[in-house]
PDB file of C-alpha atoms in Angstrom:
ATOM      1  CA  UNK T   1       3.411  -2.127  -6.998  1.00 36.00           C
ATOM      2  CA  UNK T   2       4.698  -2.954  -3.725  1.00 44.00           C
ATOM      3  CA  UNK T   3       5.730  -6.533  -3.081  1.00 46.00           C
ATOM      4  CA  UNK T   4       3.470  -6.555  -0.226  1.00 50.00           C
ATOM      5  CA  UNK T   5       0.610  -6.059  -2.942  1.00 63.00           C
ATOM      6  CA  UNK T   6       2.119  -9.273  -5.255  1.00 75.00           C
ATOM      7  CA  UNK T   7       2.267 -11.390  -1.944  1.00 76.00           C
ATOM      8  CA  UNK T   8      -1.602 -10.885  -1.637  1.00 78.00           C
ATOM      9  CA  UNK T   9      -2.181 -11.051  -5.162  1.00 78.00           C
ATOM     10  CA  UNK T  10      -0.250 -14.738  -5.058  1.00 83.00           C
ATOM     11  CA  UNK T  11      -2.286 -16.049  -2.157  1.00 84.00           C
ATOM     12  CA  UNK T  12      -5.635 -15.075  -3.382  1.00 85.00           C
ATOM     13  CA  UNK T  13      -4.695 -17.075  -6.715  1.00 86.00           C
ATOM     14  CA  UNK T  14      -3.795 -19.592  -5.095  1.00 90.00           C
ATOM     15  CA  UNK T  15      -6.138 -19.871  -3.138  1.00 90.00           C
ATOM     16  CA  UNK T  16      -8.424 -19.847  -6.119  1.00 89.00           C
ATOM     17  CA  UNK T  17      -6.307 -22.134  -8.529  1.00 91.00           C
ATOM     18  CA  UNK T  18      -6.377 -24.869  -5.320  1.00 89.00           C
ATOM     19  CA  UNK T  19     -10.608 -24.161  -5.143  1.00 89.00           C
ATOM     20  CA  UNK T  20     -10.963 -24.904  -8.738  1.00 90.00           C
ATOM     21  CA  UNK T  21      -9.632 -27.967  -8.143  1.00 92.00           C
ATOM     22  CA  UNK T  22     -11.037 -29.240  -4.917  1.00 92.00           C
ATOM     23  CA  UNK T  23     -14.757 -31.015  -4.447  1.00 93.00           C
ATOM     24  CA  UNK T  24     -17.622 -28.604  -2.947  1.00 92.00           C
ATOM     25  CA  UNK T  25     -17.173 -30.704   0.148  1.00 94.00           C
ATOM     26  CA  UNK T  26     -13.549 -29.952   0.740  1.00 95.00           C
ATOM     27  CA  UNK T  27     -14.009 -26.088   0.435  1.00 96.00           C
ATOM     28  CA  UNK T  28     -15.281 -25.743   4.249  1.00 96.00           C
ATOM     29  CA  UNK T  29     -14.165 -26.833   7.700  1.00 97.00           C
ATOM     30  CA  UNK T  30     -14.960 -26.159  10.864  1.00 97.00           C
ATOM     31  CA  UNK T  31     -13.611 -24.938  13.697  1.00 96.00           C
ATOM     32  CA  UNK T  32     -15.482 -24.152  16.948  1.00 95.00           C
ATOM     33  CA  UNK T  33     -18.590 -24.508  15.054  1.00 96.00           C
ATOM     34  CA  UNK T  34     -17.677 -22.095  12.142  1.00 97.00           C
ATOM     35  CA  UNK T  35     -17.224 -22.929   8.766  1.00 97.00           C
ATOM     36  CA  UNK T  36     -14.024 -21.792   7.210  1.00 97.00           C
ATOM     37  CA  UNK T  37     -12.518 -21.842   3.587  1.00 96.00           C
ATOM     38  CA  UNK T  38      -9.891 -24.724   3.662  1.00 96.00           C
ATOM     39  CA  UNK T  39      -7.706 -23.087   1.408  1.00 95.00           C
ATOM     40  CA  UNK T  40      -6.803 -19.591   3.026  1.00 94.00           C
ATOM     41  CA  UNK T  41      -7.705 -20.920   7.202  1.00 96.00           C
ATOM     42  CA  UNK T  42      -6.373 -24.071   9.131  1.00 96.00           C
ATOM     43  CA  UNK T  43      -6.739 -25.253  12.332  1.00 97.00           C
ATOM     44  CA  UNK T  44      -2.811 -25.220  12.719  1.00 97.00           C
ATOM     45  CA  UNK T  45      -3.629 -21.501  11.999  1.00 97.00           C
ATOM     46  CA  UNK T  46      -6.088 -20.953  14.529  1.00 97.00           C
ATOM     47  CA  UNK T  47      -4.062 -22.576  17.476  1.00 97.00           C
ATOM     48  CA  UNK T  48      -0.834 -20.206  16.131  1.00 97.00           C
ATOM     49  CA  UNK T  49      -3.236 -17.365  16.289  1.00 97.00           C
ATOM     50  CA  UNK T  50      -3.812 -17.610  19.984  1.00 96.00           C
ATOM     51  CA  UNK T  51      -0.172 -16.877  20.749  1.00 95.00           C
ATOM     52  CA  UNK T  52      -0.546 -14.044  18.581  1.00 97.00           C
ATOM     53  CA  UNK T  53       0.661 -10.677  21.151  1.00 97.00           C
ATOM     54  CA  UNK T  54      -1.193  -7.413  19.940  1.00 97.00           C
ATOM     55  CA  UNK T  55       0.112  -4.205  20.554  1.00 97.00           C
ATOM     56  CA  UNK T  56      -1.596  -0.959  22.339  1.00 96.00           C
ATOM     57  CA  UNK T  57      -0.660   0.956  18.348  1.00 96.00           C
ATOM     58  CA  UNK T  58      -2.399  -2.120  15.980  1.00 97.00           C
ATOM     59  CA  UNK T  59      -4.347  -0.445  13.814  1.00 97.00           C
ATOM     60  CA  UNK T  60      -7.249  -3.033  13.473  1.00 98.00           C
ATOM     61  CA  UNK T  61     -10.524  -3.601  11.463  1.00 98.00           C
ATOM     62  CA  UNK T  62     -13.269  -6.233  12.252  1.00 98.00           C
ATOM     63  CA  UNK T  63     -15.870  -6.616  10.133  1.00 98.00           C
ATOM     64  CA  UNK T  64     -18.399  -9.299   9.388  1.00 98.00           C
ATOM     65  CA  UNK T  65     -17.338 -10.570   5.180  1.00 97.00           C
ATOM     66  CA  UNK T  66     -18.857  -8.282   2.602  1.00 96.00           C
ATOM     67  CA  UNK T  67     -19.693  -5.104   4.711  1.00 96.00           C
ATOM     68  CA  UNK T  68     -16.779  -3.408   3.414  1.00 94.00           C
ATOM     69  CA  UNK T  69     -13.297  -5.005   4.836  1.00 94.00           C
ATOM     70  CA  UNK T  70     -11.289  -4.783   1.873  1.00 90.00           C
ATOM     71  CA  UNK T  71     -12.327  -0.726   1.103  1.00 92.00           C
ATOM     72  CA  UNK T  72     -12.071   0.539   4.565  1.00 95.00           C
ATOM     73  CA  UNK T  73      -8.726  -1.582   5.297  1.00 93.00           C
ATOM     74  CA  UNK T  74      -7.094   0.299   2.461  1.00 91.00           C
ATOM     75  CA  UNK T  75      -8.532   3.597   4.039  1.00 95.00           C
ATOM     76  CA  UNK T  76      -6.813   2.616   7.143  1.00 96.00           C
ATOM     77  CA  UNK T  77      -3.357   1.223   5.267  1.00 93.00           C
ATOM     78  CA  UNK T  78      -3.626   4.769   3.287  1.00 93.00           C
ATOM     79  CA  UNK T  79      -4.127   6.764   6.472  1.00 95.00           C
ATOM     80  CA  UNK T  80      -1.512   4.865   8.666  1.00 93.00           C
ATOM     81  CA  UNK T  81       1.252   5.063   5.617  1.00 91.00           C
ATOM     82  CA  UNK T  82       0.349   9.091   4.763  1.00 91.00           C
ATOM     83  CA  UNK T  83       1.400   9.105   8.641  1.00 88.00           C
ATOM     84  CA  UNK T  84       4.705   7.768   8.582  1.00 82.00           C
ATOM     85  CA  UNK T  85       6.038   9.078   5.525  1.00 72.00           C
ATOM     86  CA  UNK T  86       7.782  11.991   6.605  1.00 52.00           C
ATOM     87  CA  UNK T  87       8.824   9.575   9.399  1.00 55.00           C
ATOM     88  CA  UNK T  88      12.329   7.860   9.922  1.00 48.00           C
ATOM     89  CA  UNK T  89      11.091   4.973   8.902  1.00 49.00           C
ATOM     90  CA  UNK T  90       8.570   5.586   5.853  1.00 47.00           C
ATOM     91  CA  UNK T  91      10.747   3.766   3.467  1.00 48.00           C
ATOM     92  CA  UNK T  92      10.631   0.625   5.364  1.00 42.00           C
ATOM     93  CA  UNK T  93       6.908   0.747   6.357  1.00 44.00           C
ATOM     94  CA  UNK T  94       5.711   1.586   2.509  1.00 45.00           C
ATOM     95  CA  UNK T  95       7.920  -1.648   1.568  1.00 42.00           C
ATOM     96  CA  UNK T  96       6.766  -4.035   5.256  1.00 40.00           C
ATOM     97  CA  UNK T  97       3.877  -2.950   6.399  1.00 40.00           C
ATOM     98  CA  UNK T  98       1.596  -5.099   4.415  1.00 54.00           C
ATOM     99  CA  UNK T  99       4.170  -7.937   3.937  1.00 68.00           C
ATOM    100  CA  UNK T 100       1.667  -9.974   5.683  1.00 83.00           C
ATOM    101  CA  UNK T 101      -1.532 -10.520   3.994  1.00 88.00           C
ATOM    102  CA  UNK T 102      -3.561  -8.453   6.028  1.00 92.00           C
ATOM    103  CA  UNK T 103      -6.683 -10.892   7.178  1.00 95.00           C
ATOM    104  CA  UNK T 104      -4.961 -11.871  10.363  1.00 96.00           C
ATOM    105  CA  UNK T 105      -6.716 -15.382  10.117  1.00 97.00           C
ATOM    106  CA  UNK T 106      -5.309 -16.103   6.991  1.00 95.00           C
ATOM    107  CA  UNK T 107      -1.710 -17.503   6.124  1.00 92.00           C
ATOM    108  CA  UNK T 108       0.141 -20.112   7.420  1.00 93.00           C
ATOM    109  CA  UNK T 109       0.850 -20.755  11.172  1.00 94.00           C
ATOM    110  CA  UNK T 110       4.520 -19.144  11.192  1.00 95.00           C
ATOM    111  CA  UNK T 111       3.159 -15.982  10.205  1.00 94.00           C
ATOM    112  CA  UNK T 112       2.610 -14.656  13.614  1.00 96.00           C
ATOM    113  CA  UNK T 113       6.381 -15.213  14.439  1.00 95.00           C
ATOM    114  CA  UNK T 114       7.045 -12.815  11.496  1.00 94.00           C
ATOM    115  CA  UNK T 115       4.810 -10.146  12.321  1.00 94.00           C
ATOM    116  CA  UNK T 116       6.546 -10.066  15.842  1.00 95.00           C
ATOM    117  CA  UNK T 117       9.477  -8.640  13.226  1.00 93.00           C
ATOM    118  CA  UNK T 118       7.112  -5.827  11.733  1.00 92.00           C
ATOM    119  CA  UNK T 119       7.330  -2.214  12.588  1.00 92.00           C
ATOM    120  CA  UNK T 120       4.156  -0.051  14.111  1.00 89.00           C
ATOM    121  CA  UNK T 121       1.647   0.386  13.424  1.00 93.00           C
ATOM    122  CA  UNK T 122       0.673  -2.705  12.099  1.00 95.00           C
ATOM    123  CA  UNK T 123      -2.780  -2.704  10.100  1.00 95.00           C
ATOM    124  CA  UNK T 124      -4.631  -5.828  10.117  1.00 96.00           C
ATOM    125  CA  UNK T 125      -8.094  -6.966   9.206  1.00 97.00           C
ATOM    126  CA  UNK T 126     -10.127  -9.850  10.663  1.00 98.00           C
ATOM    127  CA  UNK T 127     -14.081 -11.383   9.851  1.00 98.00           C
ATOM    128  CA  UNK T 128     -13.494 -12.892  13.417  1.00 98.00           C
ATOM    129  CA  UNK T 129     -15.820 -12.668  16.260  1.00 98.00           C
ATOM    130  CA  UNK T 130     -14.532 -11.372  19.435  1.00 98.00           C
ATOM    131  CA  UNK T 131     -14.175 -14.198  21.656  1.00 97.00           C
ATOM    132  CA  UNK T 132     -11.875 -16.055  18.365  1.00 97.00           C
ATOM    133  CA  UNK T 133      -9.725 -13.460  18.816  1.00 98.00           C
ATOM    134  CA  UNK T 134      -6.106 -13.135  20.259  1.00 97.00           C
ATOM    135  CA  UNK T 135      -6.713 -12.381  24.341  1.00 97.00           C
ATOM    136  CA  UNK T 136      -3.887  -9.732  23.975  1.00 97.00           C
ATOM    137  CA  UNK T 137      -6.103  -7.772  21.591  1.00 98.00           C
ATOM    138  CA  UNK T 138      -8.168  -6.780  24.586  1.00 97.00           C
ATOM    139  CA  UNK T 139      -5.569  -7.288  26.956  1.00 97.00           C
ATOM    140  CA  UNK T 140      -3.625  -4.778  25.720  1.00 97.00           C
ATOM    141  CA  UNK T 141      -6.622  -2.499  24.512  1.00 96.00           C
ATOM    142  CA  UNK T 142      -5.825  -2.695  20.597  1.00 97.00           C
ATOM    143  CA  UNK T 143      -7.746  -0.258  18.903  1.00 98.00           C
ATOM    144  CA  UNK T 144     -10.578  -1.904  16.796  1.00 98.00           C
ATOM    145  CA  UNK T 145     -12.484  -0.152  13.791  1.00 98.00           C
ATOM    146  CA  UNK T 146     -15.777  -2.300  13.982  1.00 98.00           C
ATOM    147  CA  UNK T 147     -17.419  -1.977  10.674  1.00 98.00           C
ATOM    148  CA  UNK T 148     -21.095  -3.031   9.975  1.00 98.00           C
ATOM    149  CA  UNK T 149     -23.522  -3.140   7.188  1.00 97.00           C
ATOM    150  CA  UNK T 150     -27.017  -4.297   7.203  1.00 97.00           C
ATOM    151  CA  UNK T 151     -28.044  -7.800   6.886  1.00 98.00           C
ATOM    152  CA  UNK T 152     -29.711  -7.461   3.035  1.00 97.00           C
ATOM    153  CA  UNK T 153     -26.822  -6.053   1.208  1.00 97.00           C
ATOM    154  CA  UNK T 154     -24.335  -7.985   2.493  1.00 97.00           C
ATOM    155  CA  UNK T 155     -26.640 -11.438   2.115  1.00 97.00           C
ATOM    156  CA  UNK T 156     -26.792  -9.566  -1.574  1.00 96.00           C
ATOM    157  CA  UNK T 157     -23.277  -9.076  -1.725  1.00 94.00           C
ATOM    158  CA  UNK T 158     -22.145 -12.722  -0.412  1.00 96.00           C
ATOM    159  CA  UNK T 159     -24.116 -14.241  -3.013  1.00 95.00           C
ATOM    160  CA  UNK T 160     -22.859 -12.984  -6.087  1.00 93.00           C
ATOM    161  CA  UNK T 161     -19.081 -12.881  -4.367  1.00 92.00           C
ATOM    162  CA  UNK T 162     -19.756 -16.437  -3.332  1.00 93.00           C
ATOM    163  CA  UNK T 163     -20.864 -17.887  -6.625  1.00 91.00           C
ATOM    164  CA  UNK T 164     -17.749 -16.207  -8.381  1.00 90.00           C
ATOM    165  CA  UNK T 165     -15.090 -17.072  -6.122  1.00 89.00           C
ATOM    166  CA  UNK T 166     -13.744 -20.906  -6.422  1.00 82.00           C
ATOM    167  CA  UNK T 167     -12.517 -21.575  -2.889  1.00 90.00           C
ATOM    168  CA  UNK T 168     -16.302 -21.030  -1.339  1.00 92.00           C
ATOM    169  CA  UNK T 169     -19.733 -22.837  -2.220  1.00 92.00           C
ATOM    170  CA  UNK T 170     -21.672 -22.037  -4.784  1.00 92.00           C
ATOM    171  CA  UNK T 171     -25.431 -22.202  -5.199  1.00 95.00           C
ATOM    172  CA  UNK T 172     -27.782 -23.084  -8.128  1.00 93.00           C
ATOM    173  CA  UNK T 173     -30.268 -20.719  -6.468  1.00 97.00           C
ATOM    174  CA  UNK T 174     -30.815 -17.141  -4.663  1.00 97.00           C
ATOM    175  CA  UNK T 175     -33.503 -19.109  -2.339  1.00 98.00           C
ATOM    176  CA  UNK T 176     -30.887 -21.751  -1.901  1.00 97.00           C
ATOM    177  CA  UNK T 177     -28.037 -19.166  -0.935  1.00 97.00           C
ATOM    178  CA  UNK T 178     -30.570 -17.003   1.264  1.00 98.00           C
ATOM    179  CA  UNK T 179     -31.374 -20.141   3.309  1.00 98.00           C
ATOM    180  CA  UNK T 180     -27.997 -21.204   3.967  1.00 97.00           C
ATOM    181  CA  UNK T 181     -27.351 -17.337   5.278  1.00 98.00           C
ATOM    182  CA  UNK T 182     -30.310 -17.250   7.586  1.00 98.00           C
ATOM    183  CA  UNK T 183     -29.101 -20.522   9.121  1.00 97.00           C
ATOM    184  CA  UNK T 184     -25.487 -19.365   9.637  1.00 97.00           C
ATOM    185  CA  UNK T 185     -24.349 -21.624   7.399  1.00 97.00           C
ATOM    186  CA  UNK T 186     -21.834 -18.941   5.848  1.00 97.00           C
ATOM    187  CA  UNK T 187     -17.805 -18.835   6.010  1.00 97.00           C
ATOM    188  CA  UNK T 188     -17.296 -16.754   9.142  1.00 98.00           C
ATOM    189  CA  UNK T 189     -20.269 -17.993  10.602  1.00 98.00           C
ATOM    190  CA  UNK T 190     -23.234 -16.378  11.164  1.00 98.00           C
ATOM    191  CA  UNK T 191     -23.866 -12.283  10.485  1.00 98.00           C
ATOM    192  CA  UNK T 192     -27.002 -12.507  13.483  1.00 98.00           C
ATOM    193  CA  UNK T 193     -23.990 -14.108  15.582  1.00 98.00           C
ATOM    194  CA  UNK T 194     -21.536 -11.798  14.942  1.00 98.00           C
ATOM    195  CA  UNK T 195     -23.077  -8.461  15.120  1.00 98.00           C
ATOM    196  CA  UNK T 196     -24.746  -9.968  18.323  1.00 98.00           C
ATOM    197  CA  UNK T 197     -21.226 -10.850  20.449  1.00 98.00           C
ATOM    198  CA  UNK T 198     -19.404  -7.828  18.804  1.00 98.00           C
ATOM    199  CA  UNK T 199     -22.536  -5.537  20.400  1.00 98.00           C
ATOM    200  CA  UNK T 200     -21.493  -6.692  23.882  1.00 98.00           C
ATOM    201  CA  UNK T 201     -17.746  -4.722  23.194  1.00 98.00           C
ATOM    202  CA  UNK T 202     -19.798  -1.501  21.404  1.00 96.00           C
ATOM    203  CA  UNK T 203     -18.857   0.639  24.521  1.00 97.00           C
ATOM    204  CA  UNK T 204     -15.391  -0.738  25.059  1.00 97.00           C
ATOM    205  CA  UNK T 205     -12.935   2.204  24.876  1.00 96.00           C
ATOM    206  CA  UNK T 206     -11.066   0.908  22.347  1.00 97.00           C
ATOM    207  CA  UNK T 207     -13.354   0.148  20.167  1.00 98.00           C
ATOM    208  CA  UNK T 208     -15.360   2.464  17.522  1.00 98.00           C
ATOM    209  CA  UNK T 209     -18.348   1.295  15.491  1.00 98.00           C
ATOM    210  CA  UNK T 210     -19.327   2.463  12.059  1.00 98.00           C
ATOM    211  CA  UNK T 211     -21.523   1.759   9.249  1.00 98.00           C
ATOM    212  CA  UNK T 212     -21.019   0.888   5.393  1.00 97.00           C
ATOM    213  CA  UNK T 213     -24.032   2.994   5.052  1.00 97.00           C
ATOM    214  CA  UNK T 214     -22.910   6.337   6.868  1.00 96.00           C
ATOM    215  CA  UNK T 215     -19.336   5.821   5.489  1.00 95.00           C
ATOM    216  CA  UNK T 216     -20.603   5.520   1.750  1.00 94.00           C
ATOM    217  CA  UNK T 217     -22.981   8.659   2.887  1.00 95.00           C
ATOM    218  CA  UNK T 218     -20.229  10.877   3.821  1.00 95.00           C
ATOM    219  CA  UNK T 219     -16.707   9.728   3.132  1.00 94.00           C
ATOM    220  CA  UNK T 220     -14.738  12.730   4.430  1.00 95.00           C
ATOM    221  CA  UNK T 221     -16.345  12.697   7.882  1.00 96.00           C
ATOM    222  CA  UNK T 222     -15.869   9.403   7.973  1.00 96.00           C
ATOM    223  CA  UNK T 223     -12.535   9.147   7.010  1.00 96.00           C
ATOM    224  CA  UNK T 224     -11.675  12.009   9.522  1.00 96.00           C
ATOM    225  CA  UNK T 225     -13.653  10.477  12.616  1.00 97.00           C
ATOM    226  CA  UNK T 226     -11.242   7.476  11.812  1.00 97.00           C
ATOM    227  CA  UNK T 227      -8.125   8.783  11.606  1.00 96.00           C
ATOM    228  CA  UNK T 228      -8.936  10.940  15.225  1.00 97.00           C
ATOM    229  CA  UNK T 229      -9.818   7.174  16.683  1.00 97.00           C
ATOM    230  CA  UNK T 230      -6.457   6.115  15.479  1.00 97.00           C
ATOM    231  CA  UNK T 231      -4.701   9.011  16.245  1.00 95.00           C
ATOM    232  CA  UNK T 232      -3.279   9.031  13.028  1.00 93.00           C
ATOM    233  CA  UNK T 233      -2.152  13.076  12.538  1.00 90.00           C
ATOM    234  CA  UNK T 234      -2.615  14.462   9.335  1.00 93.00           C
ATOM    235  CA  UNK T 235      -3.451  17.497   7.617  1.00 93.00           C
ATOM    236  CA  UNK T 236      -7.005  18.386   6.071  1.00 93.00           C
ATOM    237  CA  UNK T 237      -4.942  18.033   2.510  1.00 94.00           C
ATOM    238  CA  UNK T 238      -3.440  14.807   4.099  1.00 93.00           C
ATOM    239  CA  UNK T 239      -7.224  13.990   4.921  1.00 94.00           C
ATOM    240  CA  UNK T 240      -8.612  14.789   1.360  1.00 94.00           C
ATOM    241  CA  UNK T 241      -5.681  12.623  -0.585  1.00 94.00           C
ATOM    242  CA  UNK T 242      -7.002   9.573   1.365  1.00 94.00           C
ATOM    243  CA  UNK T 243     -10.679  10.514   0.873  1.00 94.00           C
ATOM    244  CA  UNK T 244     -10.327  11.057  -2.952  1.00 91.00           C
ATOM    245  CA  UNK T 245      -8.439   7.756  -3.447  1.00 92.00           C
ATOM    246  CA  UNK T 246     -10.638   5.596  -1.598  1.00 88.00           C
ATOM    247  CA  UNK T 247     -13.688   6.123  -3.507  1.00 84.00           C
ATOM    248  CA  UNK T 248     -15.166   2.932  -4.869  1.00 73.00           C
ATOM    249  CA  UNK T 249     -14.453   3.914  -8.336  1.00 75.00           C
ATOM    250  CA  UNK T 250     -11.255   4.951  -8.043  1.00 73.00           C
ATOM    251  CA  UNK T 251     -10.843   1.433  -6.416  1.00 74.00           C
ATOM    252  CA  UNK T 252     -12.262  -0.857  -8.688  1.00 63.00           C
ATOM    253  CA  UNK T 253     -10.113   1.252 -11.586  1.00 66.00           C
ATOM    254  CA  UNK T 254      -6.860   0.327  -9.298  1.00 61.00           C
ATOM    255  CA  UNK T 255      -8.175  -3.219  -8.308  1.00 54.00           C
ATOM    256  CA  UNK T 256      -6.058  -4.730 -10.694  1.00 52.00           C
ATOM    257  CA  UNK T 257      -2.924  -3.522  -9.222  1.00 55.00           C
ATOM    258  CA  UNK T 258      -3.975  -3.813  -5.908  1.00 54.00           C
ATOM    259  CA  UNK T 259      -6.156  -7.132  -6.002  1.00 49.00           C
ATOM    260  CA  UNK T 260      -4.865  -9.026  -9.865  1.00 48.00           C
ATOM    261  CA  UNK T 261      -7.846 -10.936 -11.126  1.00 55.00           C
ATOM    262  CA  UNK T 262      -9.551 -11.244  -7.296  1.00 52.00           C
ATOM    263  CA  UNK T 263     -10.096  -7.367  -7.857  1.00 48.00           C
ATOM    264  CA  UNK T 264     -12.913  -7.768 -10.630  1.00 53.00           C
ATOM    265  CA  UNK T 265     -14.901  -9.815  -8.501  1.00 51.00           C
ATOM    266  CA  UNK T 266     -13.994  -7.881  -5.095  1.00 54.00           C
ATOM    267  CA  UNK T 267     -15.471  -4.448  -6.356  1.00 55.00           C
ATOM    268  CA  UNK T 268     -18.484  -5.204  -7.806  1.00 54.00           C
ATOM    269  CA  UNK T 269     -21.095  -2.425  -7.256  1.00 59.00           C
ATOM    270  CA  UNK T 270     -20.259  -1.144  -3.655  1.00 61.00           C
ATOM    271  CA  UNK T 271     -23.996  -0.157  -3.525  1.00 73.00           C
ATOM    272  CA  UNK T 272     -26.232   0.476  -1.045  1.00 79.00           C
ATOM    273  CA  UNK T 273     -29.823  -1.049  -1.263  1.00 83.00           C
ATOM    274  CA  UNK T 274     -28.632  -3.625  -3.964  1.00 90.00           C
ATOM    275  CA  UNK T 275     -30.900  -6.088  -2.135  1.00 96.00           C
ATOM    276  CA  UNK T 276     -33.871  -4.807  -3.467  1.00 95.00           C
ATOM    277  CA  UNK T 277     -33.494  -6.552  -6.804  1.00 93.00           C
ATOM    278  CA  UNK T 278     -32.992 -10.098  -5.389  1.00 96.00           C
ATOM    279  CA  UNK T 279     -35.325 -10.333  -2.122  1.00 97.00           C
ATOM    280  CA  UNK T 280     -38.739 -11.205  -2.257  1.00 97.00           C
ATOM    281  CA  UNK T 281     -41.696 -10.367   0.290  1.00 97.00           C
ATOM    282  CA  UNK T 282     -41.228 -13.802   2.289  1.00 98.00           C
ATOM    283  CA  UNK T 283     -37.540 -13.289   2.612  1.00 98.00           C
ATOM    284  CA  UNK T 284     -38.080  -9.613   3.202  1.00 97.00           C
ATOM    285  CA  UNK T 285     -40.325 -10.854   6.537  1.00 97.00           C
ATOM    286  CA  UNK T 286     -37.947 -13.412   6.767  1.00 98.00           C
ATOM    287  CA  UNK T 287     -35.257 -11.328   7.276  1.00 98.00           C
ATOM    288  CA  UNK T 288     -37.201  -8.183   9.320  1.00 98.00           C
ATOM    289  CA  UNK T 289     -37.925 -11.056  12.217  1.00 98.00           C
ATOM    290  CA  UNK T 290     -34.911 -12.355  12.669  1.00 98.00           C
ATOM    291  CA  UNK T 291     -32.950  -9.008  12.998  1.00 98.00           C
ATOM    292  CA  UNK T 292     -35.572  -7.686  15.260  1.00 98.00           C
ATOM    293  CA  UNK T 293     -35.313 -10.933  17.109  1.00 98.00           C
ATOM    294  CA  UNK T 294     -31.487 -10.850  16.969  1.00 97.00           C
ATOM    295  CA  UNK T 295     -30.323  -7.059  17.043  1.00 98.00           C
ATOM    296  CA  UNK T 296     -33.328  -4.972  16.996  1.00 95.00           C
ATOM    297  CA  UNK T 297     -32.857  -3.881  21.181  1.00 92.00           C
ATOM    298  CA  UNK T 298     -29.004  -3.965  20.303  1.00 97.00           C
ATOM    299  CA  UNK T 299     -26.940  -0.621  20.335  1.00 98.00           C
ATOM    300  CA  UNK T 300     -25.346  -1.584  17.018  1.00 98.00           C
ATOM    301  CA  UNK T 301     -29.059  -2.919  15.887  1.00 97.00           C
ATOM    302  CA  UNK T 302     -30.148   0.764  16.083  1.00 97.00           C
ATOM    303  CA  UNK T 303     -27.158   2.001  14.700  1.00 98.00           C
ATOM    304  CA  UNK T 304     -27.634   0.459  11.056  1.00 98.00           C
ATOM    305  CA  UNK T 305     -31.078   2.300  11.212  1.00 97.00           C
ATOM    306  CA  UNK T 306     -32.390  -1.112  10.006  1.00 97.00           C
ATOM    307  CA  UNK T 307     -35.667   0.670   8.951  1.00 97.00           C
ATOM    308  CA  UNK T 308     -33.823   3.226   6.579  1.00 96.00           C
ATOM    309  CA  UNK T 309     -31.734   0.824   4.569  1.00 96.00           C
ATOM    310  CA  UNK T 310     -33.577  -2.298   4.804  1.00 97.00           C
ATOM    311  CA  UNK T 311     -37.321  -1.658   4.097  1.00 92.00           C
ATOM    312  CA  UNK T 312     -39.081  -0.649   1.323  1.00 80.00           C
TER     313      UNK T 312
END
């Protein structure tokens, strides 16, 4: 196991242990009107993040929680490391590429000074709204892969996730969670705000949007498109290797090595349309109405194919 994975696992397991000792009201804090988990984020981190200097060749993945960011993040890391393995820095990249916890907003306030010393290409994940990212990300035109997933499956996955993870608030009932989700009272804020705000960047030359559903449907095509967007030059055989290693089953089986005990929580089902097992008709109608009001006329809204994935 690379030391980056050990560091990842250590941070997550500390957050789980800390969360188990905290009162429910201590688990979250609000920063600029958005809730974040206190065990892994802090106001000091967000303040320090403002001065982070992004590079043009950074590989950034943006996605709302439970949209598949850990899955696609591993695909991106695999692509970058595969392309670097014959270079002079291959050993260095393998050891240091994810020396820091991959989520940009998670860690300590000194993290960004250390990241300045990491070699290119740095792979970074984030759940942040675009206007809460460092200005340098857009100024330097770092490439961003925007991952979106249909809201009903996001809500379903988030419900199971938050109830199994001590650092996040738990809910006695699905109905209680659903109300909180629809009101935007979630870690990292409202799903609908997230997609609406990122839709403003959908035509940016440095942004590529992909849906969880299309990647599940044709992983080989999706991986190829992602590699082309980030200008990662690999042979067909190398691309296929990334595709094979990124199946949900392969990642779930390897999750203890990559994510420790957190892996079992993280890689639960990876299914499309799991929402049908938990939504009632009233909730379906409320979600349908909200989606149409907030996202129905947007490019990202259309890309999500709501009629296909969120209607019986």
